[in-house]
CSV table of C-alpha atoms in Angstrom, one decimal:
chain,number,residue,atom,x,y,z
A,1,MET,CA,61.1,-13.2,-172.9
A,2,ALA,CA,64.2,-12.7,-170.8
A,3,ASP,CA,62.8,-14.1,-167.6
A,4,LYS,CA,63.8,-17.6,-166.6
A,5,ILE,CA,61.1,-20.3,-166.8
A,6,LYS,CA,62.0,-23.4,-164.9
A,7,VAL,CA,60.0,-26.5,-166.0
A,8,VAL,CA,60.6,-29.6,-163.8
A,9,ILE,CA,59.6,-32.7,-165.7
A,10,THR,CA,59.1,-36.1,-163.9
A,11,ASN,CA,58.2,-39.4,-165.6
A,12,LYS,CA,56.2,-41.6,-163.2
A,13,GLN,CA,54.9,-44.1,-165.8
A,14,LYS,CA,56.2,-47.0,-167.9
A,15,ALA,CA,53.1,-47.5,-170.2
A,16,VAL,CA,54.3,-45.2,-173.0
A,17,LYS,CA,57.9,-44.7,-174.1
A,18,ILE,CA,58.7,-41.0,-174.0
A,19,PRO,CA,59.9,-40.0,-177.5
A,20,THR,CA,63.0,-37.9,-177.8
A,21,GLY,CA,62.1,-34.2,-177.8
A,22,ILE,CA,58.9,-34.5,-175.8
A,23,ARG,CA,60.6,-32.9,-172.7
A,24,MET,CA,61.8,-30.0,-174.9
A,25,LEU,CA,58.4,-29.6,-176.5
A,26,VAL,CA,56.8,-29.4,-173.0
A,27,ARG,CA,59.2,-26.7,-172.0
A,28,ARG,CA,58.6,-24.8,-175.3
A,29,CYS,CA,54.8,-25.0,-174.7
A,30,CYS,CA,55.1,-23.6,-171.2
A,31,ASN,CA,57.3,-20.8,-172.4
A,32,ALA,CA,55.0,-20.0,-175.4
A,33,VAL,CA,51.9,-19.8,-173.2
A,34,LEU,CA,53.6,-17.5,-170.7
A,35,LYS,CA,54.8,-15.3,-173.5
A,36,LEU,CA,51.4,-15.2,-175.1
A,37,GLU,CA,49.9,-14.1,-171.7
A,38,ASN,CA,52.6,-11.5,-171.2
A,39,PHE,CA,53.6,-13.2,-167.9
A,40,GLU,CA,56.3,-11.3,-166.2
A,41,GLY,CA,59.1,-12.5,-164.0
A,42,PRO,CA,60.7,-15.8,-163.4
A,43,ALA,CA,58.4,-18.8,-163.1
A,44,GLU,CA,58.4,-22.5,-162.1
A,45,ILE,CA,56.1,-25.2,-163.4
A,46,SER,CA,56.1,-28.9,-162.5
A,47,VAL,CA,55.1,-31.4,-165.1
A,48,THR,CA,54.5,-35.1,-164.3
A,49,PHE,CA,53.9,-37.8,-166.9
A,50,THR,CA,51.8,-40.6,-165.5
A,51,ASP,CA,49.6,-43.4,-166.7
A,52,ASN,CA,45.8,-43.8,-166.7
A,53,ALA,CA,45.8,-45.5,-163.2
A,54,GLY,CA,47.9,-42.7,-161.7
A,55,ILE,CA,45.8,-39.9,-163.1
A,56,ARG,CA,42.6,-41.7,-162.1
A,57,GLU,CA,43.9,-41.8,-158.5
A,58,LEU,CA,44.7,-38.1,-158.5
A,59,ASN,CA,41.3,-37.3,-160.1
A,60,LYS,CA,39.6,-39.3,-157.4
A,61,GLN,CA,41.6,-37.9,-154.6
A,62,TYR,CA,41.5,-34.2,-155.6
A,63,ARG,CA,38.3,-33.8,-157.7
A,64,ASP,CA,36.2,-36.7,-156.3
A,65,LYS,CA,35.9,-38.2,-159.8
A,66,ASP,CA,36.8,-41.9,-160.1
A,67,ILE,CA,37.7,-41.8,-163.8
A,68,ASP,CA,40.9,-41.4,-165.7
A,69,THR,CA,41.4,-38.1,-167.7
A,70,ASP,CA,44.0,-36.7,-170.0
A,71,VAL,CA,45.4,-33.9,-167.9
A,72,LEU,CA,45.1,-32.3,-164.5
A,73,SER,CA,46.2,-28.9,-163.4
A,74,PHE,CA,47.0,-27.9,-159.8
A,75,PRO,CA,47.4,-24.1,-159.7
A,76,MET,CA,49.5,-22.7,-156.9
A,77,GLY,CA,48.2,-19.1,-157.4
A,78,GLU,CA,45.0,-17.2,-157.4
A,79,ASN,CA,44.1,-14.0,-159.1
A,80,GLY,CA,47.7,-13.6,-160.3
A,81,VAL,CA,49.2,-14.0,-156.8
A,82,TYR,CA,51.7,-16.9,-156.6
A,83,ASP,CA,53.9,-18.4,-154.0
A,84,ILE,CA,57.5,-17.4,-154.5
A,85,ASP,CA,60.5,-19.8,-154.5
A,86,MET,CA,62.7,-17.9,-151.9
A,87,GLU,CA,65.9,-19.2,-153.4
A,88,THR,CA,65.2,-18.2,-157.0
A,89,GLY,CA,62.5,-15.5,-156.7
A,90,ALA,CA,60.4,-17.5,-159.2
A,91,LYS,CA,56.6,-17.5,-159.1
A,92,ILE,CA,55.5,-21.1,-158.5
A,93,LEU,CA,52.7,-21.5,-161.0
A,94,GLY,CA,51.7,-25.1,-160.0
A,95,ASP,CA,51.6,-28.7,-161.3
A,96,VAL,CA,50.6,-30.2,-164.6
A,97,VAL,CA,49.9,-34.0,-164.7
A,98,ILE,CA,49.5,-35.7,-168.1
A,99,SER,CA,48.4,-39.2,-168.7
A,100,MET,CA,50.7,-40.4,-171.4
A,101,GLU,CA,48.4,-43.3,-172.2
A,102,LYS,CA,45.5,-41.0,-172.7
A,103,ALA,CA,47.6,-38.6,-174.8
A,104,ARG,CA,48.7,-41.5,-177.0
A,105,ASP,CA,45.1,-42.8,-177.4
A,106,GLN,CA,43.7,-39.3,-178.1
A,107,ALA,CA,46.4,-38.5,-180.7
A,108,GLU,CA,45.3,-41.7,-182.5
A,109,ARG,CA,41.6,-40.9,-182.1
A,110,PHE,CA,42.0,-37.3,-183.4
A,111,GLY,CA,44.4,-38.3,-186.2
A,112,HIS,CA,47.4,-36.2,-185.2
A,113,SER,CA,50.8,-36.8,-183.7
A,114,PHE,CA,51.6,-37.7,-180.1
A,115,GLN,CA,53.7,-34.6,-180.0
A,116,ARG,CA,50.8,-32.4,-180.9
A,117,GLU,CA,48.6,-34.0,-178.3
A,118,VAL,CA,51.2,-33.7,-175.5
A,119,GLY,CA,51.8,-30.1,-176.5
A,120,TYR,CA,48.1,-29.3,-176.6
A,121,LEU,CA,47.5,-30.8,-173.2
A,122,THR,CA,50.5,-28.9,-171.8
A,123,ALA,CA,49.3,-25.6,-173.2
A,124,HIS,CA,45.7,-26.3,-171.9
A,125,SER,CA,47.0,-27.1,-168.5
A,126,VAL,CA,49.3,-24.1,-168.2
A,127,LEU,CA,46.4,-21.8,-169.1
A,128,HIS,CA,44.6,-23.4,-166.2
A,129,LEU,CA,47.6,-22.6,-164.0
A,130,LEU,CA,47.2,-18.9,-165.0
A,131,GLY,CA,43.6,-18.9,-164.0
A,132,TYR,CA,41.7,-19.8,-167.2
A,133,ASP,CA,38.8,-22.2,-167.0
A,134,HIS,CA,36.3,-23.6,-169.5
A,135,ILE,CA,33.1,-23.7,-167.4
A,136,ASP,CA,31.1,-21.6,-169.8
A,137,ASN,CA,31.2,-21.6,-173.6
A,138,LEU,CA,32.9,-18.2,-173.9
A,139,GLU,CA,35.8,-19.2,-171.7
A,140,LYS,CA,36.0,-22.5,-173.6
A,141,VAL,CA,36.3,-20.7,-176.9
A,142,ARG,CA,38.9,-18.2,-175.5
A,143,MET,CA,41.0,-21.1,-174.1
A,144,ARG,CA,40.8,-23.1,-177.4
A,145,GLU,CA,41.9,-20.0,-179.4
A,146,LYS,CA,44.9,-19.5,-177.2
A,147,GLU,CA,45.8,-23.3,-177.2
A,148,GLU,CA,45.6,-23.4,-181.0
A,149,LEU,CA,47.7,-20.2,-181.3
A,150,VAL,CA,50.4,-21.8,-179.2
A,151,MET,CA,50.3,-25.0,-181.2
A,152,GLU,CA,50.6,-23.0,-184.5
A,153,GLN,CA,53.6,-21.1,-183.0
A,154,LEU,CA,55.3,-24.4,-182.2
A,155,GLY,CA,54.6,-25.8,-185.7
A,156,LEU,CA,51.9,-28.2,-184.5
A,157,PRO,CA,48.7,-26.9,-186.1
A,158,ALA,CA,45.5,-28.8,-185.9
A,159,SER,CA,45.1,-31.5,-188.5
A,160,SER,CA,41.5,-32.1,-187.8
A,161,SER,CA,38.6,-30.9,-185.7
A,162,TYR,CA,38.1,-32.2,-182.2
A,163,ILE,CA,34.6,-33.3,-183.1
A,164,LEU,CA,34.2,-37.1,-183.4
A,165,ASN,CA,31.6,-38.5,-185.8
């Protein structure tokens, strides 16, 4: 992929120390999803690391759900039409917000690395920015297959199922 993908990462939390390499992993995930989806042209994605309280506030404000969650996606486009950054010509895909506390806890719960969980949440969220959803089971399966393909490409294959006993 020759097109430039700009990933702006902001850390707005202090609950979880951000390990070396996480920002690069997030950028690689964004690029891998866009490549998988044959996305053409330059693109821009904003990724924010927050804590449970921060993501709960956003979830309440934008989705009317007063609970914390692992990741939120705020797509800027619809049906493949995006706002364009006039300075760079990049399509502005939207915002990804990840609760680093939730990512840490889920990594522990599912028995895999923090890196895998952050990568997975990033891939999941970028698919949402591109218009995917998981309202019905077929869409859920399609999304999961794409997420796992990206994780394998990045050397972070699943170490367990996501089904808790």
